[in-house]
mmCIF file of C-alpha atoms and ligand atoms in Angstrom:
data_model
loop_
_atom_site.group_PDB
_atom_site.id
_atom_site.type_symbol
_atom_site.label_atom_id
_atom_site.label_comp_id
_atom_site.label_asym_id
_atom_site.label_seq_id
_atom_site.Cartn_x
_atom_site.Cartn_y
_atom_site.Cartn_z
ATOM 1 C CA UNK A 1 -121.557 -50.881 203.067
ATOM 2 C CA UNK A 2 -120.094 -49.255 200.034
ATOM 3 C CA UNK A 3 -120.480 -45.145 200.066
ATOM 4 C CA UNK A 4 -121.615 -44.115 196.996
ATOM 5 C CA UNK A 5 -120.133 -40.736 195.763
ATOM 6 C CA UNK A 6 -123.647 -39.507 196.177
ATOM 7 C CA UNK A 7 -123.665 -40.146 199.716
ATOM 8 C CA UNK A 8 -120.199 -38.459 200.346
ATOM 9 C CA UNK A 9 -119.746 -35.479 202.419
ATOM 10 C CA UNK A 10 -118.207 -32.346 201.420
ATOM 11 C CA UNK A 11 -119.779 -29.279 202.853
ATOM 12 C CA UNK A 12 -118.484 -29.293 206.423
ATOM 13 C CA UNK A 13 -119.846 -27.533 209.367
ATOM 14 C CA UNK A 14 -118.099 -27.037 213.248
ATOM 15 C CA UNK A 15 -119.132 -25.665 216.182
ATOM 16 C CA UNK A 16 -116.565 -24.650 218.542
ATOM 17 C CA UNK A 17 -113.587 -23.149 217.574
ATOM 18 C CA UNK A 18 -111.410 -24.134 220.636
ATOM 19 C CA UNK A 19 -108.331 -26.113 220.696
ATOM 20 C CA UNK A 20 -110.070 -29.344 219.023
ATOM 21 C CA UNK A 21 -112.592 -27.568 216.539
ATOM 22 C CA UNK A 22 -110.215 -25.096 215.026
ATOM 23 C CA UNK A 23 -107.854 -28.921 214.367
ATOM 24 C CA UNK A 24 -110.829 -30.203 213.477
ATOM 25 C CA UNK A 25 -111.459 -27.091 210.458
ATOM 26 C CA UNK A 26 -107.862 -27.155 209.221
ATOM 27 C CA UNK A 27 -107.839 -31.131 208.492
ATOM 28 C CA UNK A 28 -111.466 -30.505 206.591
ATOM 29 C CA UNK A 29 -110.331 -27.473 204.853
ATOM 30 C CA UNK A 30 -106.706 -28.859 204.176
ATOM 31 C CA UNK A 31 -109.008 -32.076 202.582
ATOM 32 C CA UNK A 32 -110.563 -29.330 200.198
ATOM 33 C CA UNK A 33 -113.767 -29.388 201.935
ATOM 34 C CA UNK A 34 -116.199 -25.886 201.862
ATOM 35 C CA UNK A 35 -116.025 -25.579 205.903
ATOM 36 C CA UNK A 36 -118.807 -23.331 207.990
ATOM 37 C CA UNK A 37 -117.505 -22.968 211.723
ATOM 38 C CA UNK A 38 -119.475 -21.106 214.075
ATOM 39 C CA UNK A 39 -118.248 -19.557 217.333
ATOM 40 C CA UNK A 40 -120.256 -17.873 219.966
ATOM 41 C CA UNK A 41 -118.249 -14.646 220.686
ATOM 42 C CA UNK A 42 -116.472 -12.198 218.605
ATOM 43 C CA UNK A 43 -113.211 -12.756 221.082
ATOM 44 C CA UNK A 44 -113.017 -16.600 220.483
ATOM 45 C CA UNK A 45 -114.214 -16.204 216.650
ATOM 46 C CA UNK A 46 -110.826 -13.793 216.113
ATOM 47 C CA UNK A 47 -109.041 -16.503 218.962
ATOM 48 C CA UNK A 48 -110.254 -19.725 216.460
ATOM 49 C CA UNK A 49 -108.934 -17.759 213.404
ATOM 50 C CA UNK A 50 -105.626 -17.311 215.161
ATOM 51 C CA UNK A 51 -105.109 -20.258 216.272
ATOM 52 C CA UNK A 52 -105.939 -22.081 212.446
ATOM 53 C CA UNK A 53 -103.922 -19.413 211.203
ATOM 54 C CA UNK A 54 -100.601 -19.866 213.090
ATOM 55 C CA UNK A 55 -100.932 -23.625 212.358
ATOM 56 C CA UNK A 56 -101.540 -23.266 208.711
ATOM 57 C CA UNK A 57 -98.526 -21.058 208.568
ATOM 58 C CA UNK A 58 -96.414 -23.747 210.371
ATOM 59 C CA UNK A 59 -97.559 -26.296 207.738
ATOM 60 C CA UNK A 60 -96.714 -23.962 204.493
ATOM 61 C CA UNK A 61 -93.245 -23.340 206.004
ATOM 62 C CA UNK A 62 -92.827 -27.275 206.156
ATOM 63 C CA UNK A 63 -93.848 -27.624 202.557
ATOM 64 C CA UNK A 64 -97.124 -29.601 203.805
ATOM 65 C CA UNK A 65 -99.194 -27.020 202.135
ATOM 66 C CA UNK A 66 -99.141 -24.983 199.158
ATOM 67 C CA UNK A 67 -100.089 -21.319 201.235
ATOM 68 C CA UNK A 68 -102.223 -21.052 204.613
ATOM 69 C CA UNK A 69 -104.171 -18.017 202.291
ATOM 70 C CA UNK A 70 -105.569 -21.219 199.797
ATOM 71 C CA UNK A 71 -106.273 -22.892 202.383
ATOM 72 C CA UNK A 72 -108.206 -20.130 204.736
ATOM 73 C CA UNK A 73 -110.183 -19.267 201.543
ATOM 74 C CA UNK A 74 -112.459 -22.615 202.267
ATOM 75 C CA UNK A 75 -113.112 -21.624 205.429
ATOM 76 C CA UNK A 76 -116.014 -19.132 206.848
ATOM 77 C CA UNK A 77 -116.490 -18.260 210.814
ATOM 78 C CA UNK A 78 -119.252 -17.098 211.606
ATOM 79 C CA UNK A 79 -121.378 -16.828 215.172
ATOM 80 C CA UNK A 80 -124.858 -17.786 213.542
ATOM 81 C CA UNK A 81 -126.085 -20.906 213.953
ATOM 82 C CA UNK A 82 -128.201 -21.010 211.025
ATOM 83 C CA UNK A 83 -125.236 -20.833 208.360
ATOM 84 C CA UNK A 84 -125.296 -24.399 209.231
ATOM 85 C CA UNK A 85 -128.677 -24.695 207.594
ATOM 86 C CA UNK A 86 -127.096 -26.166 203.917
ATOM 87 C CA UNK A 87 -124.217 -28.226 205.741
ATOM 88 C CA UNK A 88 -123.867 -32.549 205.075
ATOM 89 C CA UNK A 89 -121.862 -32.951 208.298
ATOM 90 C CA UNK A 90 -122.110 -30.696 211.483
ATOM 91 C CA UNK A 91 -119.180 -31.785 214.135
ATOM 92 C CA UNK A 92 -119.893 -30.254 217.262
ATOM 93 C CA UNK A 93 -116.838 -29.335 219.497
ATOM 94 C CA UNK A 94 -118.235 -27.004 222.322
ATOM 95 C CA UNK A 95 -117.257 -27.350 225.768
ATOM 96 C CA UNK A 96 -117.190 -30.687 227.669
ATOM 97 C CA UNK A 97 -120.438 -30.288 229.115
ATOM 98 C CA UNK A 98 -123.573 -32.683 228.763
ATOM 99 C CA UNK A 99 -126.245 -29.541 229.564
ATOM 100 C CA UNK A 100 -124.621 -27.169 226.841
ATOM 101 C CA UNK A 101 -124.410 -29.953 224.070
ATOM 102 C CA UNK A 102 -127.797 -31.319 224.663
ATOM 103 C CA UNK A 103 -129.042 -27.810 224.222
ATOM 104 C CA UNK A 104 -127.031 -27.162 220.948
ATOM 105 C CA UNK A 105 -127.530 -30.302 219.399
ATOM 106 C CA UNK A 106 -131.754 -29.111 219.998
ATOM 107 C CA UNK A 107 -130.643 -26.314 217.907
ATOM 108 C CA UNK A 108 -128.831 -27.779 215.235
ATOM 109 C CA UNK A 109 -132.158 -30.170 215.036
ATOM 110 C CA UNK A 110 -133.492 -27.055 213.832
ATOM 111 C CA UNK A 111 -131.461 -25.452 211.607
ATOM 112 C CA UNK A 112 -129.900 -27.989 209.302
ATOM 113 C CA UNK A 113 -132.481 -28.454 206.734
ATOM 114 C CA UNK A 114 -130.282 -31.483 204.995
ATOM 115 C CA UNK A 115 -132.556 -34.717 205.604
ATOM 116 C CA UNK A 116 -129.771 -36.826 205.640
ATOM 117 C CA UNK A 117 -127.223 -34.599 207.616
ATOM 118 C CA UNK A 118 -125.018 -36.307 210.114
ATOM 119 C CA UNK A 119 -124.642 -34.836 213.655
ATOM 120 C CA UNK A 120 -120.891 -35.754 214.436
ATOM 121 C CA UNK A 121 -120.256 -34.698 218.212
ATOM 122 C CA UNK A 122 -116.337 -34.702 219.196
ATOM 123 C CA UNK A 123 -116.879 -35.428 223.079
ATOM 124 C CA UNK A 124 -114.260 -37.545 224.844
ATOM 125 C CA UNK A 125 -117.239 -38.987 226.788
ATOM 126 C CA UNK A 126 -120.478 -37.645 227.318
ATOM 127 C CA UNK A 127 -122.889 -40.749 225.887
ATOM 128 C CA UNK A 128 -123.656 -40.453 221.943
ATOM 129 C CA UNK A 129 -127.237 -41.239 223.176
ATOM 130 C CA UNK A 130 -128.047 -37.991 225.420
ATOM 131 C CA UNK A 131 -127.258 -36.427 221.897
ATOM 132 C CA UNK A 132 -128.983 -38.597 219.558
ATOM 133 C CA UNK A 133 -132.356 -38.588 221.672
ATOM 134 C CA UNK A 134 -132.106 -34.191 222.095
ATOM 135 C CA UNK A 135 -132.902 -34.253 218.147
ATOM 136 C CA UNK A 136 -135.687 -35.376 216.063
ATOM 137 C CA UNK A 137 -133.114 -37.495 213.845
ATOM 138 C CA UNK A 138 -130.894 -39.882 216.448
ATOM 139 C CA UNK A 139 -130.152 -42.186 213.540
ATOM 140 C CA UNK A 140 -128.091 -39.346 212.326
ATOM 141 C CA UNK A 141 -125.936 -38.886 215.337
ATOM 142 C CA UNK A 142 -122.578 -40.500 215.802
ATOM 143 C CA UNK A 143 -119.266 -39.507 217.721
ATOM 144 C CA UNK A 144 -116.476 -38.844 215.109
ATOM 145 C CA UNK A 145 -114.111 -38.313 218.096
ATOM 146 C CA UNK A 146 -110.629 -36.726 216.680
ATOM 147 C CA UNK A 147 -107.080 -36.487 219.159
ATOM 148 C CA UNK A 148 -105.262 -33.464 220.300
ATOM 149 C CA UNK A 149 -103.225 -31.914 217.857
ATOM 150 C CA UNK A 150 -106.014 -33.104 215.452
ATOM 151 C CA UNK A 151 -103.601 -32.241 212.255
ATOM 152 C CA UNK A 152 -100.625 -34.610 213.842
ATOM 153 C CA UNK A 153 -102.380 -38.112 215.861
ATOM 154 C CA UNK A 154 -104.693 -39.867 213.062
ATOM 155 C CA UNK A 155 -106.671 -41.556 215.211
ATOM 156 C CA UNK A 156 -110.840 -41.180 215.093
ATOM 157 C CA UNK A 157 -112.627 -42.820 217.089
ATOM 158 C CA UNK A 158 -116.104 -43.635 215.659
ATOM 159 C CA UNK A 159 -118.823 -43.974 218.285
ATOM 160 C CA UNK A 160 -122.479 -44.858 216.846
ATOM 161 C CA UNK A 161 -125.173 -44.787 219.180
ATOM 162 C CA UNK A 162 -127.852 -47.769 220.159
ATOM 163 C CA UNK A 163 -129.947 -45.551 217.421
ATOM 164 C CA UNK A 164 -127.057 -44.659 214.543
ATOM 165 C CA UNK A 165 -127.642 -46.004 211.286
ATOM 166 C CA UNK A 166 -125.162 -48.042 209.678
ATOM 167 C CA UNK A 167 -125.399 -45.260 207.142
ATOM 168 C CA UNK A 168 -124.579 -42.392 209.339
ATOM 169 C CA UNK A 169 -121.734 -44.681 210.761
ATOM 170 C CA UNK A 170 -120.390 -45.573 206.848
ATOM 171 C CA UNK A 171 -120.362 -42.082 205.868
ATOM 172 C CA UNK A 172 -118.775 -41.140 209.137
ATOM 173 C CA UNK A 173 -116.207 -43.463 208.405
ATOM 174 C CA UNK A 174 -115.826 -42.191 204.556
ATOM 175 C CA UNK A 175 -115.372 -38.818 205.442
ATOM 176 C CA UNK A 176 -113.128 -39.120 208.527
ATOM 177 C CA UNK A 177 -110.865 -41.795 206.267
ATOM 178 C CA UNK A 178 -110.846 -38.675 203.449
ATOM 179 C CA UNK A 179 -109.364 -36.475 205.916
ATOM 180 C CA UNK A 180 -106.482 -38.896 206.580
ATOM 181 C CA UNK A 181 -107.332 -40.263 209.331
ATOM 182 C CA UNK A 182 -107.494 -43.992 210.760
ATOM 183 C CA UNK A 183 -110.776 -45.092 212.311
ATOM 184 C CA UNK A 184 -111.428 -47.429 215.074
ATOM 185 C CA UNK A 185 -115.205 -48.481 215.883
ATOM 186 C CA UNK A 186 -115.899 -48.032 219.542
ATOM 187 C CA UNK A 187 -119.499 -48.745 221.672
ATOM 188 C CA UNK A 188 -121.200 -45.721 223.133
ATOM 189 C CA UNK A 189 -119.451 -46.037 226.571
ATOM 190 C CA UNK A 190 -118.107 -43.381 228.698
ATOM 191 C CA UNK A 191 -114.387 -42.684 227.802
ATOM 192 C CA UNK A 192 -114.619 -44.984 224.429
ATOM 193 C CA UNK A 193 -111.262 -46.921 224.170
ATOM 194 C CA UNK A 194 -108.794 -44.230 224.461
ATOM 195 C CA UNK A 195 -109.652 -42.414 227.041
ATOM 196 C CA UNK A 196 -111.148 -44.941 229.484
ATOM 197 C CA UNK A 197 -107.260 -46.055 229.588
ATOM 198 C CA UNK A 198 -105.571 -42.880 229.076
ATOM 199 C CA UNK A 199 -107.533 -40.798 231.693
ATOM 200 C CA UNK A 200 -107.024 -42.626 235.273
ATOM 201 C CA UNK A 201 -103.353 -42.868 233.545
ATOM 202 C CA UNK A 202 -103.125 -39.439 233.636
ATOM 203 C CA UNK A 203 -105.570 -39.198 237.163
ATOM 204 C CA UNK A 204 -102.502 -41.628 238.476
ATOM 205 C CA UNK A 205 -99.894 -38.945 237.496
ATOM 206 C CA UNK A 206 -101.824 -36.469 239.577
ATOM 207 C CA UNK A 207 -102.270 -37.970 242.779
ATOM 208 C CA UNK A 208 -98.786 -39.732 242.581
ATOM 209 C CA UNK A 209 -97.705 -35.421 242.070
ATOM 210 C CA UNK A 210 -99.836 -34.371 244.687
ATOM 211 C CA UNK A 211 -98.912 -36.434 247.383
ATOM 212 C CA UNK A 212 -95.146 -35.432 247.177
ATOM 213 C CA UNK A 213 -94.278 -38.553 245.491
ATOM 214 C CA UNK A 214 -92.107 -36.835 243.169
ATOM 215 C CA UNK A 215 -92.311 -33.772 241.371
ATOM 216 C CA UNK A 216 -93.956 -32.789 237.890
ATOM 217 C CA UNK A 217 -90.880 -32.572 236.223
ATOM 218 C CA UNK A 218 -89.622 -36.214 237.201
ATOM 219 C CA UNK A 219 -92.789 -37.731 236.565
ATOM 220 C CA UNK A 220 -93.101 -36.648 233.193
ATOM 221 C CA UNK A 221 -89.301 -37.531 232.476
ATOM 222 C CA UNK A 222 -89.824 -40.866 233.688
ATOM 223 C CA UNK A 223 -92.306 -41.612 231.692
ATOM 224 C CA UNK A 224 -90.728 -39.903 228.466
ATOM 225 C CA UNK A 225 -87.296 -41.440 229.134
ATOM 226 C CA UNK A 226 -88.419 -44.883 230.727
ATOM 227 C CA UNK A 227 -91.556 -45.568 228.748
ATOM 228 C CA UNK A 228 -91.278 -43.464 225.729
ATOM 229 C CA UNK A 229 -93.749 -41.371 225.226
ATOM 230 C CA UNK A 230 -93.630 -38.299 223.458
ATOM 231 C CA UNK A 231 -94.572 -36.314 226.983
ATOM 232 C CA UNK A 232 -95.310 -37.008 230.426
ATOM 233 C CA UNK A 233 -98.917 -37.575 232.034
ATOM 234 C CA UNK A 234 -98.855 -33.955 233.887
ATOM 235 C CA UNK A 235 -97.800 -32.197 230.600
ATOM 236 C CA UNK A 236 -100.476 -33.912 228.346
ATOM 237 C CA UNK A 237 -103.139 -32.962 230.953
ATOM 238 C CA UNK A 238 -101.767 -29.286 230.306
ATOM 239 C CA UNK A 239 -101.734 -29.841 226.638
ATOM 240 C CA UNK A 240 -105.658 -31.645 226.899
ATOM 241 C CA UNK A 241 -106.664 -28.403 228.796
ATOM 242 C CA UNK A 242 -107.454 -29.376 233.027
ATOM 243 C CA UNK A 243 -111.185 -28.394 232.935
ATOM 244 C CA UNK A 244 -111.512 -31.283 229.584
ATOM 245 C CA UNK A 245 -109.727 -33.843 231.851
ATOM 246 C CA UNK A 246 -111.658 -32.983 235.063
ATOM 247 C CA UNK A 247 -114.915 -33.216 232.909
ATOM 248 C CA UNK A 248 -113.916 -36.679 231.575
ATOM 249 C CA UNK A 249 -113.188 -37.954 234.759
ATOM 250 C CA UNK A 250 -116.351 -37.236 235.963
ATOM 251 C CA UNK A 251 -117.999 -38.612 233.056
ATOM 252 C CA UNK A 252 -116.309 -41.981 233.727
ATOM 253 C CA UNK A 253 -116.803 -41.922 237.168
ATOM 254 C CA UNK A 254 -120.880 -41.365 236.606
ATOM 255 C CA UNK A 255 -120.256 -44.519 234.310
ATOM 256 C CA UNK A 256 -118.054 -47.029 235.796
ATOM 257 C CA UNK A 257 -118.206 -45.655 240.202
ATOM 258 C CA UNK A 258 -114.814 -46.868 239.864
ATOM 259 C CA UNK A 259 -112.420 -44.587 242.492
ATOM 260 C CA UNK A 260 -109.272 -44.905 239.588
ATOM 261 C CA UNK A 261 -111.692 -42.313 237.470
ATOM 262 C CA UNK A 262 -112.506 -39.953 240.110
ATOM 263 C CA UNK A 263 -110.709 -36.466 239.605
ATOM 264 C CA UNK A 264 -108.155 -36.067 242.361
ATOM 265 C CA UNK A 265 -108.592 -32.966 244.823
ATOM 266 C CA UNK A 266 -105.973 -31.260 243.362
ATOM 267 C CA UNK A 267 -107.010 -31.004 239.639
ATOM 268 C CA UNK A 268 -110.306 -29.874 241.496
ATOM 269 C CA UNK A 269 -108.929 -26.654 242.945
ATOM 270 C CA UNK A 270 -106.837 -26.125 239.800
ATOM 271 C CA UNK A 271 -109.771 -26.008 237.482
ATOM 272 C CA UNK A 272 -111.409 -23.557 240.607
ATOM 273 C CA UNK A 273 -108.603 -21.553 240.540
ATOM 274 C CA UNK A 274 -108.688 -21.349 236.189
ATOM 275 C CA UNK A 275 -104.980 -23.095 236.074
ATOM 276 C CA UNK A 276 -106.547 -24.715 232.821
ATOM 277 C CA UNK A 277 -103.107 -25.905 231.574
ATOM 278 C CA UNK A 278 -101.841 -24.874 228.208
ATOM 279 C CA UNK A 279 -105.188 -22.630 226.860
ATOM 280 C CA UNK A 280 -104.923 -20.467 229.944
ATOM 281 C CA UNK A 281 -100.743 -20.193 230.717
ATOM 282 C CA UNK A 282 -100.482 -22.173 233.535
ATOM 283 C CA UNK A 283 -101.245 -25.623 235.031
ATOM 284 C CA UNK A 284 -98.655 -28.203 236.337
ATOM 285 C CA UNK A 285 -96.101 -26.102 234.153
ATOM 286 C CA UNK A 286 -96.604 -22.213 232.816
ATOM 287 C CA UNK A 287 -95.915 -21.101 229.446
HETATM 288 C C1 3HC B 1 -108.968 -35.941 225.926
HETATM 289 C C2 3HC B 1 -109.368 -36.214 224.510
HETATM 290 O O1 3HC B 1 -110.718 -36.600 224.435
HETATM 291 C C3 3HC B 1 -108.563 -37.187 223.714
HETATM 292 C C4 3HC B 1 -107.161 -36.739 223.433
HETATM 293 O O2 3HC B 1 -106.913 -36.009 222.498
HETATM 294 S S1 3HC B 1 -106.025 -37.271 224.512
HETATM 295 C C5 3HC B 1 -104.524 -36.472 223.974
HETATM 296 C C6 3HC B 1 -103.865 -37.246 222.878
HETATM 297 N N1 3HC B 1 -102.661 -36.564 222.510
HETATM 298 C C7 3HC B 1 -101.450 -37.006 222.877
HETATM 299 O O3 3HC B 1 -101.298 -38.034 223.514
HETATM 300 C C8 3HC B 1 -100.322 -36.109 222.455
HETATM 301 C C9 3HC B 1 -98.997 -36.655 222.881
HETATM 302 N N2 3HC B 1 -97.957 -35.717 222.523
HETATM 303 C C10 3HC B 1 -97.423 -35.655 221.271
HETATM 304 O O4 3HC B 1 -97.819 -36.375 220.364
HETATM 305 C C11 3HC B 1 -96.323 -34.644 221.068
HETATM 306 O O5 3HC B 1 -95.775 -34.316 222.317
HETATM 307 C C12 3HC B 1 -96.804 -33.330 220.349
HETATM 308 C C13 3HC B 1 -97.243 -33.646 218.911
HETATM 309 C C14 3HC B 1 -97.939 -32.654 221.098
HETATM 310 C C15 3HC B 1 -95.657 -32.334 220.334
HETATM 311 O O6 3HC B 1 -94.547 -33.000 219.806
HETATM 312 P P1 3HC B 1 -93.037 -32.464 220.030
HETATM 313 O O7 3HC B 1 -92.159 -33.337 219.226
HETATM 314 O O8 3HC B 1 -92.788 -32.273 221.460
HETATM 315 O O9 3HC B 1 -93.111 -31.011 219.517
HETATM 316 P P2 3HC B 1 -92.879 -30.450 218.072
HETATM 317 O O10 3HC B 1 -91.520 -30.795 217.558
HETATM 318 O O11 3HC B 1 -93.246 -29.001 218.192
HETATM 319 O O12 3HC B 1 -93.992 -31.173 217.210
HETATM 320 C C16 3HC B 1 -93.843 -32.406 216.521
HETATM 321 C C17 3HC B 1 -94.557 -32.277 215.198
HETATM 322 O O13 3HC B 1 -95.964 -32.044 215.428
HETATM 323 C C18 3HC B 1 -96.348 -30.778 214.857
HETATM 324 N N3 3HC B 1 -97.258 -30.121 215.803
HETATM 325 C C19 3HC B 1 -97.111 -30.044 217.133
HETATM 326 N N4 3HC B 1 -98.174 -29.425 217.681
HETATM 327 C C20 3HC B 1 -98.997 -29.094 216.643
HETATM 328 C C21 3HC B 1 -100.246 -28.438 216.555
HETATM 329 N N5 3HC B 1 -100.889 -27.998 217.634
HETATM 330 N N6 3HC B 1 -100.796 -28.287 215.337
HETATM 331 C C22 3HC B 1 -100.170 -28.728 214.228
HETATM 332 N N7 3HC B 1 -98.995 -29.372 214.252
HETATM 333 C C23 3HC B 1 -98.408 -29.543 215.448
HETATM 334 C C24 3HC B 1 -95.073 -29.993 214.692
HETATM 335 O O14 3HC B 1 -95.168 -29.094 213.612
HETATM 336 C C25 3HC B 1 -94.036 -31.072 214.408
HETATM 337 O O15 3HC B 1 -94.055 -31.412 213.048
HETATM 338 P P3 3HC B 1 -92.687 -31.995 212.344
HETATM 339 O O16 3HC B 1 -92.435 -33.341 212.964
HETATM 340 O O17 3HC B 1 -93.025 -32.089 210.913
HETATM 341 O O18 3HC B 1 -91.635 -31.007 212.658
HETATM 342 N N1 NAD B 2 -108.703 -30.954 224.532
HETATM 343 C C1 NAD B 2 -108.540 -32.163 224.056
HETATM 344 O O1 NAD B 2 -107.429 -32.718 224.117
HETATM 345 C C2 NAD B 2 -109.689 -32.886 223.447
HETATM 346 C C3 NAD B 2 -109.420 -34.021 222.643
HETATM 347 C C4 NAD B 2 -110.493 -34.697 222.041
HETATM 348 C C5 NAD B 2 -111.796 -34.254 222.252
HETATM 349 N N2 NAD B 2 -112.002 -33.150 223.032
HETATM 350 C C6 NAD B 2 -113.396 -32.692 223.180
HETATM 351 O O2 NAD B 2 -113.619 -31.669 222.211
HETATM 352 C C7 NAD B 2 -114.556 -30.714 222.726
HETATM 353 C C8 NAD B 2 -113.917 -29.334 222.699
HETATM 354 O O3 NAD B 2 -112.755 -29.364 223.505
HETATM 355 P P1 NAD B 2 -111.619 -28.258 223.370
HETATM 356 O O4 NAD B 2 -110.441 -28.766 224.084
HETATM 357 O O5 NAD B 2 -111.528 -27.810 221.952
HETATM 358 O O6 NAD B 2 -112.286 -27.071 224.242
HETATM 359 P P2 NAD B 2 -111.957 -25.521 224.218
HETATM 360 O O7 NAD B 2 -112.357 -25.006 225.550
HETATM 361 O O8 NAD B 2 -110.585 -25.274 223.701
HETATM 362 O O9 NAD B 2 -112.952 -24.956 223.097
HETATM 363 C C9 NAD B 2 -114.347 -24.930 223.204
HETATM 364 C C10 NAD B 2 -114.815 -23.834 222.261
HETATM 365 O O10 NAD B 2 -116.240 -23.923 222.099
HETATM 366 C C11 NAD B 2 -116.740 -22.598 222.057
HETATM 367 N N3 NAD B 2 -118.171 -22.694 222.425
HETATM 368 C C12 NAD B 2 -118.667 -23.027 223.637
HETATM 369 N N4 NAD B 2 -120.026 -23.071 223.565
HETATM 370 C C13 NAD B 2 -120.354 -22.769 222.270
HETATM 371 C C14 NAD B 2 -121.576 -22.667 221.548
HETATM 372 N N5 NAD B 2 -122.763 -22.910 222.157
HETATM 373 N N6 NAD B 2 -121.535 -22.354 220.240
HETATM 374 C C15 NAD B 2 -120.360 -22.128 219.604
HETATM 375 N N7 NAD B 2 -119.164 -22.231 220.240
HETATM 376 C C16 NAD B 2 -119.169 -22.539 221.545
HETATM 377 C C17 NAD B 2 -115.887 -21.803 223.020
HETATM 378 O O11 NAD B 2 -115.916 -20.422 222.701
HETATM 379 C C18 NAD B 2 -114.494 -22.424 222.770
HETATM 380 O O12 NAD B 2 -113.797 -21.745 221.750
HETATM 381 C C19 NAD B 2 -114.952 -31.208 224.121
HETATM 382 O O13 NAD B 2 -116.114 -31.990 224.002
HETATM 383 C C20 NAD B 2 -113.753 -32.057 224.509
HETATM 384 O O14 NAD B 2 -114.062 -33.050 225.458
HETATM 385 C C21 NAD B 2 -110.998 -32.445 223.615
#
């Protein structure tokens, strides 16, 4: 299906300001799209605008972009839901949590008086479905699932529904492709393709750390110097943020029953004890 420049989307709207939605704003607003987010407190509005901030300023001193000011000038945070109401895409990027996003995406049903809007949701793998059937309009929901840092991977993982319309899916595509990114078409099953492999990698990490196999450090330099990747399984989980991975684990578990996804005792009482990993200061490392 060819999108027509009619059907192209421009005027961008996120909820959730966190680690993945403030990624999610600079790639939008860096693409020269008009960008709405909306937080829910005044502490993680002025959090969201730090956090795009220091990252725009990182890309102006590599040349990347002109000046973080020109590119902060698209963007508008706000904690009211209903400055969404004029918005062609809304990506939702709350918390991991099927209750709270079946709730908001009953809101957004609401506000967004756009006919043809698309409800985008971000999850790593709640099912597209719960979301499509809490609205009025589930041929309009898709997952336009982005990777952590969203401005460096360029993977998007595009996840329509039984319900999605190859429209909502085509202009999904269009728009992620406009921000740079490279799309890969996933069905609407717990985990999608990346993290259905990555996750009871990372679950392995855990137990193999928590049963005195080895310690953090080793485990993550084996697998940085012996398999090449850019960081070990224990450090990514810190970098993903502890409560996302538990909450994917259990989403895959619900799926699949399989024991490989269920979340290990350990990351449990970590999560318990608000060791979160990067966005709190300490999980298997502290910074
Ligand atoms: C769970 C979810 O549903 C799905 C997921 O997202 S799973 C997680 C997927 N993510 C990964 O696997 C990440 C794997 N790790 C990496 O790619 C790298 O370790 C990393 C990019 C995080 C850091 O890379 P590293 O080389 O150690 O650090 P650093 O030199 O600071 O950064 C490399 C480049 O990325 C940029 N960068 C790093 N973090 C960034 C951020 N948060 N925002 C913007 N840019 C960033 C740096 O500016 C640097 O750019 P340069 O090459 O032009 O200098
Ligand atoms: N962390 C990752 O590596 C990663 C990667 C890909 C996808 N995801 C997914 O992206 C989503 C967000 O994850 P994150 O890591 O950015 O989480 P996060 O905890 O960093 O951020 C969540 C943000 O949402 C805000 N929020 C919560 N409820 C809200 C509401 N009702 N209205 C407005 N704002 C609200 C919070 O204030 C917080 O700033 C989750 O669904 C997660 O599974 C995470």
């Amino acid at each position: 299906m060819t999108i027509s420049s009619e059907q192209q989307v421009s005027k961008v709207g996120v909820v959730g300001g966190g680690l993945m939605g403030s990624g999610i704003v600079e790639v939008s607003a860096r693409a020269g799209q008009d960008v709405v987010l909306v937080e829910s407190g005044v502490d993680s509005a002025r959090a969201a605008k730090a956090r795009l901030a220091a990252s725009l300023e990182r890309a102006a001193a590599k040349g990347r972009i002109e000046s973080a000011e020109g590119v902060l000038q698209r963007v508008h945070v706000v904690s009211d839901l209903g400055a969404l109401a004029d918005r062609e895409i809304v990506v939702e990027a709350i918390v991991e949590d099927e209750t709270a996003k079946v709730a908001l995406f009953k809101e957004l049903d609401a506000v967004v008086e756009d006919p043809r809007a698309i409800f985008a949701s971000n999850t790593s793998s709640i099912p597209i479905m719960k979301l499509g059937v809490a609205t009025s309009r589930p041929g309009q929901v898709v997952g336009v699932h982005f990777f952590n840092p969203v401005p460096v991977l360029r993977l998007v993982e595009l996840v329509p529904s039984l319900l999605t319309s190859p429209e909502t899916l085509e202009r999904s595509r269009s728009w992620a492709t406009g921000l740079g990114k490279q799309p890969i078409d996933c069905q609407d099953r717990a985990g999608f393709v990346v993290n259905a492999l990555l996750i009871p990698f990372i679950l392995s990490a855990i137990r193999m750390y928590e049963s005195g196999f080895a310690s953090a450090e080793d485990i993550d330099r084996g697998l940085v110097l012996g398999a090449a990747h850019p960081q070990g399984p224990l450090a990514l989980a810190d970098l993903i943020g502890l409560d996302t991975t538990q909450a994917v684990a259990e989403s895959l578990y619900e799926e699949f029953k399989e024991p490989l996804y269920a979340a290990p005792p350990l990351l449990q009482r970590m999560v318990a004890a608000g060791l979160l990993g990067r966005k709190s200061g300490r999980g298997f490392y502290t910074y």
